[in-house]
């Protein structure tokens, strides 16, 4: 990949060309190797033939006349030159130039060998028959192979054989193997194309699946039968990517729907106090200063509705901060002392509610933001106070475990149906029995409380049925340390 762009040449074409080039190289190497080996073998056979003839001629030296010996050797298609010890030279058979042109023609061979005039000839048999070859050398020229043998009596025998037939045989073999290789490559082209096309068919299926998914079939997957192969790994990665994309798309759609619903509900909630403020303001303008008692009631109504709208706006801002990731001012806090202090504040603000507090006899330390945690507690107690009509009983119980601390808020109100115990944590959700706008609830208290608890690394959920018969909410927080019982005696139960 260059300049950030993926090379997109045809994989099928690249594979076919690569295989055919490899086959062509292998076939060429095979032809060259066969020709080299066969040529060396045929040349070696010619050389062995010359050596056999030279050995036979050496055995006949002194037995036959040099001319007769040359005639016998040349009768086998060899060019013969015998130089005797006295310097006389006898030549017979075709010349090396004739051998280069091709195999000798028996009808065109020269007649009896002529003795050289360099020295007088001697005829008859020698006292000793035969001689031994003392040295020999082979020389190969274009189309001929020459063997020069020196005998112990000084005779020199030079035999030359043509290798043109060897070259023609190799040339014919080359043409035959070249034609066979070409035919093989032609068949291989068809076979390789079919095999490669079949082998790459899964890629076509992956392409079709991707286009189908692009067209709207989001649930389609490749589901490879094997994930330990190259195509299997690619298909698995594509399926995982599609799962992630589909999940992200679903989350985005759900988030968009939640935002739209939230904006719609928020506008609806804000419309009520704004409408009340507008109506009261219009009445104040029309009445003028003549009715001070009515004007005072209207002014109080304006203040209440404005305060309600302000609380709703504050709650929505808090939810927005929770969505972005709220910043917590964490510090080590003893939850026992913290709960006692917050309970006293709640008693002052809600004098009609009987607030019971149950805490352990030892400190319960946790790394929390006490102000934000106080907001969680306030929202839960306010929710319980509204459910009990402002005159019920609310119990706060703090329990400490080895890894977490649990704060339970329980009231004696009508409770929450099991089907709605999770729905109450949705934004701007109020149960049917609690839709009285005079209650002041906008349906954001519980979602805010859960968001703050989750930001602390804890949770908020509706617990099992409690002892008072009403709603039960459990706040779980990771505890930093727990001091064993008896370390600091405290009252087990505090009553309002």
XYZ file of C-alpha atoms in Angstrom:
496
model
C 0.000 0.000 0.000
C 1.463 3.306 -1.123
C 0.358 6.828 -0.240
C -2.381 5.343 1.932
C -4.066 3.650 -1.045
C -4.645 -0.097 -1.311
C -3.400 -1.815 -4.444
C -6.477 -3.159 -6.204
C -5.072 -5.063 -9.159
C -6.996 -8.213 -9.974
C -6.071 -10.922 -7.495
C -7.291 -13.583 -9.922
C -5.134 -12.218 -12.753
C -2.103 -11.828 -10.499
C -2.472 -15.388 -9.230
C -2.900 -16.890 -12.722
C 0.035 -14.944 -14.159
C 2.254 -15.823 -11.195
C 1.462 -19.536 -11.501
C 1.998 -19.570 -15.273
C 5.272 -17.669 -15.009
C 6.441 -20.128 -12.373
C 5.447 -23.075 -14.550
C 7.199 -21.543 -17.581
C 10.381 -21.003 -15.572
C 10.262 -24.556 -14.239
C 9.643 -26.028 -17.695
C 12.457 -23.973 -19.223
C 14.796 -25.084 -16.457
C 13.715 -28.687 -17.069
C 14.381 -28.447 -20.826
C 17.799 -26.879 -20.244
C 18.688 -29.462 -17.607
C 17.585 -32.386 -19.780
C 19.491 -31.078 -22.787
C 22.606 -30.463 -20.707
C 22.513 -33.903 -19.077
C 21.642 -35.720 -22.293
C 24.231 -33.755 -24.293
C 26.922 -34.571 -21.754
C 25.878 -38.202 -21.794
C 25.931 -38.484 -25.589
C 29.270 -36.676 -25.784
C 30.649 -39.060 -23.180
C 29.475 -42.012 -25.263
C 31.286 -40.619 -28.332
C 34.416 -40.129 -26.231
C 34.178 -43.679 -24.910
C 33.836 -44.929 -28.485
C 37.003 -43.063 -29.527
C 38.899 -44.423 -26.539
C 37.822 -47.968 -27.366
C 38.970 -47.511 -30.967
C 42.239 -46.007 -29.824
C 42.848 -48.927 -27.471
C 42.074 -51.420 -30.247
C 44.351 -49.554 -32.664
C 47.177 -49.555 -30.108
C 46.844 -53.320 -29.831
C 47.196 -53.673 -33.615
C 50.226 -51.422 -33.992
C 53.047 -53.595 -35.322
C 50.571 -56.247 -36.367
C 48.957 -54.333 -39.230
C 50.412 -51.877 -41.596
C 49.635 -48.243 -40.691
C 47.605 -47.852 -43.905
C 45.546 -50.956 -43.173
C 45.013 -49.854 -39.593
C 43.893 -46.424 -40.739
C 41.523 -47.998 -43.279
C 39.956 -50.179 -40.600
C 39.440 -47.239 -38.242
C 38.097 -44.917 -40.939
C 35.608 -47.568 -42.045
C 33.706 -46.741 -38.857
C 33.170 -43.131 -39.939
C 36.139 -41.683 -38.082
C 38.765 -39.283 -39.286
C 42.113 -41.050 -38.683
C 45.640 -39.715 -38.621
C 48.514 -41.984 -37.634
C 51.984 -40.572 -37.216
C 54.633 -43.279 -37.027
C 57.837 -42.991 -34.980
C 59.842 -42.202 -38.117
C 57.562 -39.185 -38.834
C 55.539 -40.780 -41.638
C 51.884 -39.761 -41.443
C 48.885 -41.675 -42.704
C 45.403 -40.108 -42.961
C 42.147 -41.859 -43.770
C 38.424 -41.243 -43.569
C 36.544 -37.955 -43.819
C 38.308 -34.801 -42.815
C 37.269 -32.878 -39.658
C 35.727 -30.210 -41.891
C 33.541 -32.875 -43.512
C 32.562 -34.237 -40.100
C 31.451 -30.734 -38.996
C 29.027 -30.599 -41.900
C 27.286 -33.794 -40.891
C 27.579 -37.565 -40.768
C 29.969 -38.972 -43.427
C 28.637 -40.536 -46.652
C 30.098 -44.025 -47.081
C 30.145 -43.655 -50.870
C 32.096 -40.427 -50.634
C 34.879 -41.654 -48.363
C 38.402 -41.444 -49.813
C 40.120 -44.585 -51.032
C 43.046 -46.368 -49.447
C 45.097 -44.283 -47.135
C 48.064 -42.569 -48.726
C 51.359 -42.747 -46.960
C 53.047 -39.499 -46.327
C 56.260 -38.807 -48.244
C 57.934 -37.355 -45.178
C 59.750 -40.672 -44.522
C 60.178 -44.048 -46.181
C 57.539 -46.669 -45.505
C 58.179 -49.997 -43.911
C 55.965 -52.961 -44.571
C 55.628 -56.282 -42.976
C 55.147 -57.324 -39.374
C 57.141 -56.052 -36.488
C 59.098 -58.159 -34.100
C 56.722 -57.208 -31.311
C 52.965 -56.901 -31.756
C 50.887 -54.141 -30.048
C 51.751 -51.066 -28.005
C 50.576 -49.313 -24.887
C 48.920 -45.856 -24.743
C 51.019 -43.647 -22.533
C 48.910 -40.482 -22.716
C 45.775 -39.179 -24.355
C 43.912 -35.915 -24.602
C 40.411 -34.970 -25.780
C 39.570 -31.790 -27.598
C 36.036 -30.808 -28.580
C 35.488 -28.337 -31.348
C 32.399 -27.170 -33.168
C 30.763 -30.373 -34.360
C 33.769 -32.711 -33.819
C 35.455 -34.513 -30.937
C 39.172 -35.329 -31.305
C 41.122 -37.897 -29.224
C 44.922 -37.792 -29.454
C 46.726 -40.843 -28.070
C 50.517 -41.237 -27.700
C 51.877 -44.788 -27.683
C 54.997 -46.025 -25.935
C 56.759 -46.714 -29.246
C 56.325 -43.097 -30.340
C 53.306 -43.665 -32.579
C 50.626 -40.987 -32.369
C 47.049 -41.845 -33.250
C 44.506 -39.031 -33.705
C 40.861 -40.042 -34.016
C 38.145 -37.507 -34.793
C 34.401 -38.241 -34.615
C 31.573 -35.961 -35.614
C 29.125 -34.746 -32.956
C 26.718 -33.103 -35.357
C 24.246 -35.947 -34.853
C 24.416 -35.317 -31.109
C 23.623 -31.640 -31.645
C 20.797 -32.496 -34.017
C 19.388 -34.953 -31.496
C 19.520 -32.305 -28.795
C 17.914 -29.766 -31.121
C 15.094 -32.182 -31.939
C 14.676 -32.950 -28.254
C 14.511 -29.212 -27.532
C 11.806 -28.703 -30.130
C 9.832 -31.676 -28.838
C 10.083 -30.558 -25.207
C 9.414 -26.946 -26.161
C 6.265 -27.918 -28.027
C 5.173 -30.196 -25.203
C 5.830 -27.406 -22.696
C 3.815 -24.935 -24.767
C 0.934 -27.404 -24.968
C 1.219 -28.035 -21.239
C 1.135 -24.291 -20.535
C -1.925 -23.929 -22.754
C -3.739 -26.630 -20.800
C -2.409 -25.147 -17.550
C -3.870 -21.737 -18.420
C -7.365 -23.208 -18.607
C -6.877 -25.366 -15.526
C -5.329 -22.612 -13.433
C -8.053 -20.121 -14.377
C -10.741 -22.603 -13.336
C -8.965 -23.571 -10.123
C -8.217 -19.968 -9.142
C -11.760 -18.884 -9.930
C -13.110 -21.659 -7.720
C -10.584 -20.926 -4.992
C -11.461 -17.227 -4.937
C -15.202 -17.801 -5.015
C -15.466 -17.075 -1.242
C -14.185 -13.562 -1.973
C -17.029 -13.077 -4.460
C -19.445 -14.291 -1.796
C -17.950 -11.833 0.694
C -18.343 -9.030 -1.843
C -21.962 -9.977 -2.492
C -22.651 -10.110 1.247
C -21.057 -6.702 1.789
C -23.144 -5.171 -0.988
C -26.270 -6.810 0.392
C -25.529 -5.372 3.818
C -24.916 -1.975 2.259
C -28.292 -2.258 0.532
C -30.019 -2.705 3.896
C -29.673 -6.358 4.912
C -27.982 -5.516 8.218
C -28.472 -8.952 9.728
C -26.605 -10.895 7.040
C -23.323 -12.486 8.107
C -20.708 -14.675 6.406
C -20.293 -17.184 9.286
C -17.141 -18.977 7.967
C -16.957 -22.720 8.516
C -13.272 -22.417 9.463
C -11.508 -19.492 11.075
C -7.941 -20.807 10.853
C -7.561 -20.057 7.116
C -6.803 -16.760 5.380
C -10.302 -16.352 3.945
C -11.828 -17.599 7.188
C -9.964 -14.982 9.215
C -11.014 -12.240 6.798
C -14.651 -13.383 6.924
C -14.575 -13.544 10.727
C -13.065 -10.063 10.934
C -15.757 -8.777 8.569
C -18.498 -10.355 10.697
C -17.033 -8.828 13.857
C -16.798 -5.448 12.163
C -20.406 -5.699 10.983
C -21.538 -6.653 14.501
C -19.734 -3.627 15.899
C -21.119 -1.337 13.203
C -24.638 -2.675 13.682
C -24.342 -2.263 17.447
C -23.019 1.262 17.089
C -25.775 2.087 14.629
C -28.418 0.719 16.976
C -26.932 2.665 19.865
C -26.856 5.831 17.775
C -30.471 5.375 16.718
C -31.535 4.630 20.275
C -29.588 7.637 21.556
C -31.195 9.856 18.941
C -34.626 8.581 19.901
C -33.878 9.167 23.578
C -32.694 12.697 22.845
C -35.810 13.454 20.833
C -38.062 11.995 23.515
C -36.145 13.862 26.193
C -36.445 17.163 24.346
C -40.129 16.582 23.742
C -40.786 15.702 27.391
C -38.595 18.543 28.616
C -40.480 21.013 26.429
C -43.741 19.617 27.750
C -42.547 19.909 31.352
C -41.304 23.448 30.843
C -44.476 24.511 29.072
C -46.577 24.039 32.229
C -44.643 26.450 34.507
C -44.070 28.897 31.677
C -47.787 28.888 30.887
C -48.558 29.448 34.573
C -46.140 32.356 34.775
C -47.597 33.898 31.612
C -51.184 33.551 32.816
C -50.382 35.008 36.228
C -48.451 37.864 34.654
C -51.310 38.671 32.293
C -53.747 38.705 35.207
C -51.459 40.974 37.196
C -51.258 43.397 34.277
C -55.034 43.456 33.841
C -55.847 43.762 37.548
C -53.501 46.615 38.251
C -52.998 47.800 41.869
C -56.718 47.715 42.812
C -56.747 44.137 44.179
C -53.616 43.722 46.359
C -54.671 40.371 47.849
C -55.161 38.730 44.454
C -52.013 40.281 43.148
C -50.051 38.807 46.042
C -51.410 35.331 45.331
C -50.563 35.706 41.677
C -47.044 36.870 42.512
C -46.544 33.862 44.777
C -47.765 31.629 41.952
C -45.306 33.239 39.542
C -42.459 32.657 41.977
C -43.414 29.012 42.488
C -43.729 28.290 38.794
C -40.439 30.049 38.054
C -38.759 28.053 40.810
C -40.169 24.845 39.351
C -38.880 25.743 35.882
C -35.477 26.606 37.348
C -35.282 23.253 39.124
C -36.187 21.473 35.912
C -33.508 23.346 33.987
C -30.941 22.534 36.696
C -31.871 18.864 36.550
C -31.514 18.804 32.764
C -28.099 20.470 33.026
C -27.071 17.843 35.567
C -28.194 15.065 33.216
C -26.178 16.662 30.394
C -23.098 16.741 32.641
C -23.614 13.090 33.540
C -23.825 12.166 29.839
C -20.539 13.967 29.140
C -18.882 12.472 32.197
C -19.313 14.437 35.391
C -16.188 15.493 37.309
C -16.214 14.245 40.910
C -14.350 15.820 43.822
C -13.448 12.535 45.451
C -12.060 12.377 48.956
C -11.913 9.824 51.717
C -15.185 10.069 53.618
C -16.629 8.253 56.597
C -20.098 7.358 55.344
C -21.401 6.977 58.900
C -20.690 10.590 59.880
C -21.748 11.777 56.431
C -25.140 10.017 56.689
C -25.786 11.412 60.192
C -25.108 14.956 58.971
C -27.241 14.629 55.842
C -30.086 13.075 57.830
C -30.202 16.095 60.129
C -30.449 18.416 57.135
C -33.237 16.339 55.631
C -35.183 16.416 58.911
C -35.040 20.200 58.884
C -36.200 20.378 55.254
C -38.869 17.658 55.609
C -40.306 18.084 59.091
C -43.363 15.928 58.401
C -41.344 12.854 57.480
C -40.231 10.415 60.168
C -36.618 9.746 59.190
C -34.961 6.715 60.731
C -31.212 6.151 60.361
C -29.440 2.836 60.976
C -25.644 2.765 60.746
C -22.892 0.305 61.767
C -20.969 0.731 65.002
C -17.735 1.373 63.117
C -16.633 3.837 60.439
C -17.229 2.987 56.781
C -14.681 4.786 54.604
C -15.078 5.315 50.869
C -13.546 7.573 48.196
C -16.598 9.607 47.163
C -17.739 13.107 46.349
C -19.834 13.840 49.463
C -21.756 16.696 47.846
C -22.783 14.634 44.820
C -23.589 11.681 47.043
C -25.751 14.000 49.145
C -27.640 14.853 45.952
C -28.339 11.145 45.431
C -29.643 10.796 48.980
C -31.741 13.964 48.698
C -33.358 12.787 45.452
C -34.219 9.395 46.944
C -35.662 10.866 50.142
C -37.632 13.501 48.184
C -39.033 10.716 46.016
C -40.038 8.791 49.155
C -41.578 11.905 50.721
C -43.703 12.523 47.618
C -44.786 8.863 47.597
C -45.897 9.082 51.259
C -47.562 12.459 50.917
C -44.909 14.171 53.022
C -45.983 12.510 56.308
C -44.694 8.953 56.024
C -41.744 7.018 57.394
C -38.407 6.767 55.587
C -35.629 4.527 56.814
C -31.958 4.948 55.862
C -29.808 1.891 56.499
C -26.037 1.747 55.886
C -24.341 -1.651 55.670
C -20.638 -2.314 55.090
C -19.188 -5.345 53.333
C -15.604 -6.354 52.512
C -15.708 -4.719 49.093
C -18.696 -2.380 49.041
C -20.961 -0.248 51.138
C -24.735 -0.347 50.661
C -27.117 2.460 51.502
C -30.794 1.437 51.501
C -33.607 4.017 51.336
C -37.018 2.528 52.194
C -40.416 4.129 52.696
C -43.890 3.006 53.776
C -45.643 4.398 50.711
C -47.666 2.487 48.105
C -44.507 1.103 46.508
C -43.645 0.616 42.866
C -45.088 -2.232 40.744
C -42.513 -4.834 39.728
C -43.031 -4.022 36.037
C -42.098 -0.361 36.612
C -39.124 -0.783 38.952
C -36.611 -0.336 36.136
C -38.641 2.077 34.052
C -38.627 4.663 36.832
C -34.941 5.257 36.113
C -35.714 6.504 32.597
C -35.683 10.238 32.080
C -38.883 12.233 32.585
C -40.816 9.111 33.566
C -43.510 9.413 36.226
C -45.865 6.649 37.183
C -49.552 7.203 36.541
C -50.329 7.751 40.214
C -47.655 10.428 40.470
C -48.516 12.685 37.527
C -49.881 15.462 39.695
C -47.905 18.519 38.681
C -48.284 19.890 42.167
C -45.921 17.228 43.478
C -43.036 19.076 41.886
C -41.486 15.931 40.419
C -40.347 16.048 36.808
C -39.082 12.480 36.496
C -35.357 13.331 36.614
C -34.499 12.669 40.240
C -33.955 8.921 39.962
C -32.011 9.073 36.633
C -29.729 11.736 38.138
C -29.234 9.667 41.285
C -28.336 6.559 39.255
C -25.957 8.542 37.028
C -24.061 9.899 40.031
C -23.877 6.432 41.615
C -22.515 4.933 38.385
C -19.980 7.781 38.130
C -18.693 6.687 41.562
C -18.196 3.154 40.243
C -21.308 1.930 42.030
C -24.945 1.311 41.168
C -28.503 2.255 42.056
C -31.418 -0.117 41.653
C -34.727 -0.999 43.201
C -34.111 -3.568 45.884
C -36.133 -6.466 47.154
C -39.310 -5.837 49.095
C -38.474 -4.154 52.389
C -39.979 -4.232 55.858
C -42.008 -1.006 55.537
C -43.938 -2.177 52.474
C -43.048 0.700 50.152
C -40.346 1.428 47.616
C -36.797 0.223 48.328
C -33.693 1.707 46.641
C -30.186 0.312 47.131
C -27.114 2.465 46.480
C -23.933 0.403 46.258
C -20.512 2.072 46.487
C -17.011 0.564 46.484
C -15.671 0.807 50.025
C -12.082 1.910 50.681
C -11.721 0.395 54.111
C -13.892 -1.079 56.814
C -12.994 -0.892 60.506
C -14.007 -3.966 62.546
C -16.895 -3.653 64.942
C -15.966 -2.294 68.339
C -13.355 0.117 67.051
C -15.673 3.063 67.685
C -18.979 2.350 69.468
C -21.995 4.114 68.060
C -25.761 4.020 68.491
C -27.219 1.364 66.249
C -30.497 3.187 65.478
C -31.342 6.899 65.437
C -34.969 7.980 65.461
C -36.234 11.371 64.450
